[in-house]
Amino acid sequence: MPLSVRPLSVRPPSVRPPSARPAAALTGAVGAGLAAVLVAGCSGSTGAEGLAAADGSAQPRAAAAAKATPTPTPVGPYVALGDSYTSGLRISPQQAAEPKGCSRSAVNYPSLVAKALGLSGERFRDVSCSGARTVDLTGAQSTEGGSNPPQLDALSPATRLVTVGIGGNDAGFMDVVGQCAKENLVDAFKGLVGSDRAAAPCRDSYAAAGGGDQVQQKVDAAGERLGQQLKEIKRRAPQARVYVVGYPSLLPADPAGCVPVLGSTVAGGDLGFLVEKEQQLNAMLKRRAEAAGAVFVDLAAPSAGHDMCAGEDTRWVEPPFPAHGLAAIHPNAKGQQGAAEAVLKAVRG
């Protein structure tokens, strides 16, 4: 599927000499401060080009243009890390790469980003894998088609671009979705539909065990592990620009719009609960990215209106009963294209 983005253009060396590039090894407050300056320079206009000197003469346009020079798009090598939302579970055509159990699509967002940036061969490595957790970034992952080596092994000091889409499996988000469906089904069999508990049986179930918000606790624990892995990424690839990619909207802001698709599978109160939990997951990813000096790529906003309850021609995420051959509650090809456009927008700054 063609991606509606401009091909990468190379700036003449005279526009920005290599010595002017920010040191990517900067982290913490220094890196965050530098990033803020770069973003301000790219997104805002100082109006310097229209300023006049005290004697009324126009200031040199070259000086103003130099101040407005955007951060150059990083050129590879590019390494893509992540789980099934990155690998493109069950989206055809599949990559020829092993192991097959990782289910990497040839039109997943890393592949589309690499193509748009003109990266191929040794300059692009996609090591994402379906079912991956943060522990699989530094440890081998067992799949039905063989073992996937530790994903961070693909990094090197030469790496210049890294995308990371992971954390949902650590937080057990798919387990939460499954538990909500189960709780609602149990209530339906018990004839509790319409009772107080049936308004949000899944939310009630997670709260009943005590000890606070269990899902938030898992999200926080996932964040701790991700934070450590982001430090390891920077250690192995100190010159790379790192982008943490969030998860697309699974449900609409108004869950009532899902009734025609989901019916009574999940109560309205629990649909709101799932929206809340996904927002917590993405908020954690954003915090961890910023703390590590990485860039967070939000997919929730661009995917609004393209959730799994939207029409088949519109949705980016498949519903519990997906289109033939696709994975339930996972992005389809349109979702991968939308993610690629969001990543490219962030990369090109």
Protein backbone atom coordinates (compact mmCIF):
# COMPACT_ATOMS: atom_id res chain seq x y z
CA MET A 1 0.00 0.00 0.00
CA PRO A 2 1.65 3.25 -1.05
CA LEU A 3 2.39 5.70 1.71
CA SER A 4 1.50 9.33 1.03
CA VAL A 5 4.76 10.84 2.23
CA ARG A 6 7.54 12.72 0.46
CA PRO A 7 10.70 10.71 -0.31
CA LEU A 8 13.67 11.59 1.85
CA SER A 9 15.75 14.39 0.44
CA VAL A 10 19.38 14.96 1.35
CA ARG A 11 20.35 18.49 2.38
CA PRO A 12 23.51 19.98 0.90
CA PRO A 13 26.36 19.85 3.40
CA SER A 14 26.52 23.65 3.41
CA VAL A 15 23.05 23.91 5.05
CA ARG A 16 24.02 22.17 8.24
CA PRO A 17 27.58 20.92 8.75
CA PRO A 18 28.02 17.66 10.62
CA SER A 19 29.50 19.53 13.54
CA ALA A 20 26.18 21.31 14.04
CA ARG A 21 24.30 18.12 14.82
CA PRO A 22 23.24 17.76 18.48
CA ALA A 23 25.09 15.02 20.33
CA ALA A 24 22.59 12.17 20.54
CA ALA A 25 24.38 10.79 23.54
CA LEU A 26 22.98 13.56 25.70
CA THR A 27 20.36 12.21 28.08
CA GLY A 28 18.30 13.28 31.07
CA ALA A 29 17.61 16.95 31.66
CA VAL A 30 20.27 18.10 29.19
CA GLY A 31 18.86 15.95 26.39
CA ALA A 32 15.30 16.96 27.20
CA GLY A 33 16.26 20.62 27.21
CA LEU A 34 18.02 20.30 23.88
CA ALA A 35 15.03 18.50 22.40
CA ALA A 36 12.75 21.30 23.60
CA VAL A 37 14.94 23.86 21.84
CA LEU A 38 14.91 21.85 18.62
CA VAL A 39 11.14 21.39 18.72
CA ALA A 40 10.62 25.07 19.33
CA GLY A 41 12.86 25.85 16.37
CA CYS A 42 10.94 23.51 14.09
CA SER A 43 7.37 24.25 15.14
CA GLY A 44 7.46 27.96 15.86
CA SER A 45 8.35 31.01 13.81
CA THR A 46 10.37 33.78 15.39
CA GLY A 47 9.49 36.18 12.62
CA ALA A 48 13.19 36.98 12.23
CA GLU A 49 12.92 37.02 8.45
CA GLY A 50 10.61 40.03 8.62
CA LEU A 51 12.51 41.99 11.26
CA ALA A 52 14.22 45.25 10.37
CA ALA A 53 17.38 46.80 11.77
CA ALA A 54 17.27 49.96 13.82
CA ASP A 55 17.95 52.06 10.73
CA GLY A 56 14.96 50.50 8.98
CA SER A 57 16.91 48.19 6.66
CA ALA A 58 15.95 44.50 6.51
CA GLN A 59 18.19 42.09 8.36
CA PRO A 60 19.95 39.48 6.20
CA ARG A 61 17.54 36.70 5.28
CA ALA A 62 20.36 34.18 5.40
CA ALA A 63 20.72 34.65 9.16
CA ALA A 64 16.99 34.18 9.69
CA ALA A 65 16.97 31.11 7.48
CA ALA A 66 19.85 29.61 9.45
CA LYS A 67 17.89 30.00 12.69
CA ALA A 68 14.90 28.23 11.11
CA THR A 69 16.90 25.23 9.88
CA PRO A 70 14.99 22.14 11.08
CA THR A 71 16.59 19.09 12.66
CA PRO A 72 17.75 16.83 9.81
CA THR A 73 15.91 13.55 9.34
CA PRO A 74 18.11 10.76 10.72
CA VAL A 75 19.45 8.35 8.14
CA GLY A 76 19.92 4.70 9.02
CA PRO A 77 20.80 2.20 10.12
CA TYR A 78 17.27 1.87 11.50
CA VAL A 79 16.26 -0.82 14.02
CA ALA A 80 12.59 -1.52 14.85
CA LEU A 81 11.77 -3.12 18.20
CA GLY A 82 8.37 -4.16 19.51
CA ASP A 83 5.45 -6.54 19.92
CA SER A 84 2.59 -7.68 17.64
CA TYR A 85 1.27 -4.13 17.20
CA THR A 86 4.64 -3.36 15.59
CA SER A 87 5.24 -6.64 13.78
CA GLY A 88 1.85 -6.54 12.04
CA LEU A 89 0.35 -9.81 13.23
CA ARG A 90 -1.40 -11.71 10.39
CA ILE A 91 -1.16 -8.84 7.91
CA SER A 92 -0.17 -10.07 4.45
CA PRO A 93 2.30 -10.22 2.88
CA GLN A 94 4.62 -11.54 5.54
CA GLN A 95 8.34 -10.84 5.67
CA ALA A 96 10.69 -13.64 4.71
CA ALA A 97 12.60 -13.13 7.97
CA GLU A 98 12.81 -15.82 10.64
CA PRO A 99 11.35 -16.93 12.94
CA LYS A 100 7.91 -17.20 11.37
CA GLY A 101 6.34 -17.16 14.84
CA CYS A 102 7.11 -13.44 15.12
CA SER A 103 4.64 -12.79 12.29
CA ARG A 104 6.33 -9.72 10.83
CA SER A 105 4.42 -8.12 7.99
CA ALA A 106 6.10 -6.63 4.94
CA VAL A 107 3.71 -3.68 5.28
CA ASN A 108 4.04 -3.07 9.02
CA TYR A 109 4.91 0.47 10.05
CA PRO A 110 8.67 -0.18 10.39
CA SER A 111 8.78 -1.46 6.80
CA LEU A 112 6.80 1.54 5.54
CA VAL A 113 8.99 3.98 7.47
CA ALA A 114 12.16 2.35 6.14
CA LYS A 115 10.85 2.51 2.57
CA ALA A 116 9.94 6.18 2.91
CA LEU A 117 13.42 6.96 4.27
CA GLY A 118 15.12 4.96 1.52
CA LEU A 119 16.55 2.37 3.92
CA SER A 120 16.97 -1.28 2.95
CA GLY A 121 19.33 -4.19 3.34
CA GLU A 122 21.71 -3.80 6.26
CA ARG A 123 20.42 -0.28 6.91
CA PHE A 124 17.07 -1.59 8.15
CA ARG A 125 16.43 -4.34 10.68
CA ASP A 126 12.98 -5.24 11.97
CA VAL A 127 13.31 -7.54 14.97
CA SER A 128 9.81 -6.96 16.42
CA CYS A 129 7.95 -10.09 17.43
CA SER A 130 4.37 -11.00 18.25
CA GLY A 131 3.89 -11.59 21.97
CA ALA A 132 7.05 -9.72 22.96
CA ARG A 133 7.44 -8.21 26.42
CA THR A 134 10.12 -5.84 27.64
CA VAL A 135 12.14 -8.79 28.94
CA ASP A 136 12.42 -10.03 25.33
CA LEU A 137 14.40 -6.93 24.41
CA THR A 138 17.41 -8.35 26.24
CA GLY A 139 16.48 -12.05 26.32
CA ALA A 140 15.61 -14.63 23.66
CA GLN A 141 11.87 -15.10 23.00
CA SER A 142 10.42 -18.51 22.28
CA THR A 143 7.83 -18.60 19.47
CA GLU A 144 5.99 -21.36 17.62
CA GLY A 145 8.37 -20.92 14.72
CA GLY A 146 11.60 -20.90 16.71
CA SER A 147 13.50 -18.58 19.00
CA ASN A 148 13.75 -14.84 18.33
CA PRO A 149 17.13 -13.51 19.54
CA PRO A 150 17.20 -10.66 22.05
CA GLN A 151 15.89 -7.69 20.12
CA LEU A 152 18.53 -5.28 21.40
CA ASP A 153 21.22 -7.46 19.83
CA ALA A 154 20.30 -5.76 16.55
CA LEU A 155 21.61 -2.44 17.88
CA SER A 156 25.15 -1.16 17.41
CA PRO A 157 27.06 2.10 17.83
CA ALA A 158 26.33 2.71 14.13
CA THR A 159 22.54 2.67 14.66
CA ARG A 160 21.00 6.09 14.05
CA LEU A 161 17.23 5.48 14.32
CA VAL A 162 15.28 3.24 16.73
CA THR A 163 11.52 2.78 17.16
CA VAL A 164 10.15 0.91 20.18
CA GLY A 165 6.54 -0.28 20.37
CA ILE A 166 6.18 -2.42 23.48
CA GLY A 167 4.63 -2.55 26.95
CA GLY A 168 1.07 -3.73 26.33
CA ASN A 169 1.89 -7.38 27.03
CA ASP A 170 3.76 -6.46 30.22
CA ALA A 171 0.71 -4.55 31.42
CA GLY A 172 -1.48 -7.52 30.49
CA PHE A 173 -3.78 -5.32 28.45
CA MET A 174 -5.08 -8.14 26.27
CA ASP A 175 -5.70 -10.13 29.45
CA VAL A 176 -7.79 -7.24 30.76
CA VAL A 177 -9.84 -7.20 27.55
CA GLY A 178 -10.38 -10.96 27.80
CA GLN A 179 -11.28 -10.76 31.48
CA CYS A 180 -13.85 -8.06 30.77
CA ALA A 181 -15.51 -10.22 28.12
CA LYS A 182 -15.50 -13.16 30.54
CA GLU A 183 -17.01 -11.19 33.44
CA ASN A 184 -19.77 -9.84 31.22
CA LEU A 185 -20.51 -13.31 29.85
CA VAL A 186 -20.76 -14.73 33.37
CA ASP A 187 -23.20 -12.00 34.36
CA ALA A 188 -25.30 -12.67 31.28
CA PHE A 189 -25.57 -16.36 32.18
CA LYS A 190 -26.45 -15.49 35.76
CA GLY A 191 -29.19 -13.20 34.58
CA LEU A 192 -27.56 -10.19 36.19
CA VAL A 193 -27.93 -7.91 33.19
CA GLY A 194 -29.52 -4.70 34.39
CA SER A 195 -28.30 -5.13 37.97
CA ASP A 196 -25.90 -2.71 39.62
CA ARG A 197 -22.98 -5.06 39.17
CA ALA A 198 -23.74 -5.63 35.50
CA ALA A 199 -23.14 -1.93 34.84
CA ALA A 200 -19.37 -2.61 34.99
CA PRO A 201 -18.65 -6.18 36.18
CA CYS A 202 -15.07 -6.12 34.93
CA ARG A 203 -14.19 -2.90 36.73
CA ASP A 204 -15.82 -4.32 39.87
CA SER A 205 -13.89 -7.57 39.54
CA TYR A 206 -10.49 -5.84 39.40
CA ALA A 207 -11.44 -3.64 42.37
CA ALA A 208 -12.86 -6.51 44.45
CA ALA A 209 -9.47 -8.11 45.08
CA GLY A 210 -8.41 -5.04 47.02
CA GLY A 211 -5.02 -3.37 46.99
CA GLY A 212 -5.99 -0.52 44.69
CA ASP A 213 -6.06 -0.40 40.90
CA GLN A 214 -4.52 -3.70 39.83
CA VAL A 215 -4.22 -2.71 36.19
CA GLN A 216 -2.48 0.57 37.03
CA GLN A 217 -0.03 -1.36 39.21
CA LYS A 218 0.86 -3.60 36.24
CA VAL A 219 1.22 -0.55 34.00
CA ASP A 220 3.55 1.08 36.52
CA ALA A 221 5.65 -2.09 36.81
CA ALA A 222 5.85 -2.27 33.01
CA GLY A 223 7.03 1.33 33.03
CA GLU A 224 9.88 0.52 35.41
CA ARG A 225 11.09 -2.25 33.11
CA LEU A 226 10.73 -0.12 30.01
CA GLY A 227 12.70 2.68 31.63
CA GLN A 228 15.63 0.32 32.21
CA GLN A 229 15.45 -0.98 28.64
CA LEU A 230 15.48 2.54 27.21
CA LYS A 231 18.70 3.19 29.14
CA GLU A 232 20.15 0.02 27.64
CA ILE A 233 19.13 1.13 24.14
CA LYS A 234 20.99 4.40 24.63
CA ARG A 235 24.04 2.52 25.92
CA ARG A 236 24.17 0.22 22.92
CA ALA A 237 23.25 2.85 20.33
CA PRO A 238 24.44 6.18 21.81
CA GLN A 239 24.09 8.10 18.54
CA ALA A 240 20.55 6.91 17.76
CA ARG A 241 17.40 8.98 17.97
CA VAL A 242 14.85 6.85 19.83
CA TYR A 243 11.07 6.96 19.29
CA VAL A 244 8.67 5.20 21.67
CA VAL A 245 5.50 4.40 19.72
CA GLY A 246 2.20 4.31 21.61
CA TYR A 247 -0.90 2.20 20.99
CA PRO A 248 -3.81 3.22 18.74
CA SER A 249 -7.30 3.85 20.10
CA LEU A 250 -9.11 0.53 20.44
CA LEU A 251 -12.44 2.09 21.38
CA PRO A 252 -14.17 5.40 20.70
CA ALA A 253 -14.25 8.12 23.34
CA ASP A 254 -17.99 7.47 23.60
CA PRO A 255 -18.26 3.69 24.11
CA ALA A 256 -21.95 3.80 23.17
CA GLY A 257 -20.78 3.83 19.56
CA CYS A 258 -19.60 0.24 20.01
CA VAL A 259 -22.99 -1.25 20.81
CA PRO A 260 -23.78 -2.10 17.15
CA VAL A 261 -20.46 -3.94 16.87
CA LEU A 262 -20.04 -5.55 20.29
CA GLY A 263 -23.69 -5.88 21.26
CA SER A 264 -23.95 -6.97 24.88
CA THR A 265 -20.52 -8.65 24.89
CA VAL A 266 -19.14 -5.93 27.18
CA ALA A 267 -21.24 -3.57 29.31
CA GLY A 268 -21.05 0.13 28.63
CA GLY A 269 -19.38 0.78 31.98
CA ASP A 270 -16.65 -1.71 31.20
CA LEU A 271 -16.05 -0.21 27.75
CA GLY A 272 -15.32 3.04 29.56
CA PHE A 273 -13.05 1.09 31.92
CA LEU A 274 -11.05 -0.27 28.96
CA VAL A 275 -10.71 3.21 27.44
CA GLU A 276 -9.39 4.44 30.78
CA LYS A 277 -6.85 1.60 31.05
CA GLU A 278 -5.49 2.18 27.55
CA GLN A 279 -5.09 5.87 28.32
CA GLN A 280 -3.09 4.93 31.41
CA LEU A 281 -0.86 2.66 29.30
CA ASN A 282 -0.13 5.36 26.73
CA ALA A 283 0.45 7.96 29.45
CA MET A 284 3.06 5.68 31.01
CA LEU A 285 4.82 5.22 27.66
CA LYS A 286 4.92 8.97 27.16
CA ARG A 287 6.38 9.60 30.62
CA ARG A 288 9.05 6.94 30.18
CA ALA A 289 10.01 8.20 26.73
CA GLU A 290 10.43 11.76 27.95
CA ALA A 291 12.38 10.67 31.04
CA ALA A 292 14.81 8.76 28.80
CA GLY A 293 15.28 11.65 26.37
CA ALA A 294 13.35 9.77 23.67
CA VAL A 295 10.41 11.02 21.59
CA PHE A 296 6.91 9.68 22.20
CA VAL A 297 4.85 9.03 19.06
CA ASP A 298 1.15 9.28 19.92
CA LEU A 299 -1.11 6.97 17.92
CA ALA A 300 -4.25 7.51 20.01
CA ALA A 301 -5.02 10.92 18.52
CA PRO A 302 -4.51 10.10 14.82
CA SER A 303 -6.45 6.83 15.22
CA ALA A 304 -9.49 8.54 16.78
CA GLY A 305 -12.50 7.58 14.69
CA HIS A 306 -10.60 4.58 13.32
CA ASP A 307 -11.15 2.32 16.35
CA MET A 308 -12.34 -1.27 16.14
CA CYS A 309 -15.99 -0.20 16.26
CA ALA A 310 -15.68 1.95 13.12
CA GLY A 311 -16.72 0.60 9.73
CA GLU A 312 -14.58 -1.97 7.93
CA ASP A 313 -13.37 0.61 5.41
CA THR A 314 -12.46 3.07 8.17
CA ARG A 315 -11.10 1.15 11.13
CA TRP A 316 -7.40 0.76 11.87
CA VAL A 317 -7.98 -1.93 14.51
CA GLU A 318 -9.97 -5.13 14.02
CA PRO A 319 -12.88 -5.98 16.38
CA PRO A 320 -13.24 -9.26 18.34
CA PHE A 321 -14.68 -10.81 15.16
CA PRO A 322 -12.12 -9.54 12.62
CA ALA A 323 -12.13 -9.48 8.84
CA HIS A 324 -11.06 -12.79 7.32
CA GLY A 325 -7.46 -13.72 8.09
CA LEU A 326 -6.74 -10.77 10.39
CA ALA A 327 -6.00 -10.75 14.11
CA ALA A 328 -8.71 -9.69 16.54
CA ILE A 329 -8.09 -6.45 18.47
CA HIS A 330 -4.95 -5.74 16.44
CA PRO A 331 -4.08 -3.19 13.76
CA ASN A 332 -4.86 -3.97 10.13
CA ALA A 333 -2.93 -2.66 7.11
CA LYS A 334 -4.61 0.76 7.35
CA GLY A 335 -3.60 0.92 11.00
CA GLN A 336 0.02 0.17 10.12
CA GLN A 337 -0.03 2.85 7.43
CA GLY A 338 -1.47 5.36 9.88
CA ALA A 339 1.22 4.47 12.41
CA ALA A 340 3.93 4.87 9.77
CA GLU A 341 2.67 8.35 8.90
CA ALA A 342 2.73 9.34 12.58
CA VAL A 343 6.27 8.01 13.04
CA LEU A 344 7.51 9.76 9.90
CA LYS A 345 5.96 13.01 11.01
CA ALA A 346 7.82 12.74 14.32
CA VAL A 347 11.09 11.69 12.71
CA ARG A 348 11.02 14.54 10.22
CA GLY A 349 10.29 16.90 13.08
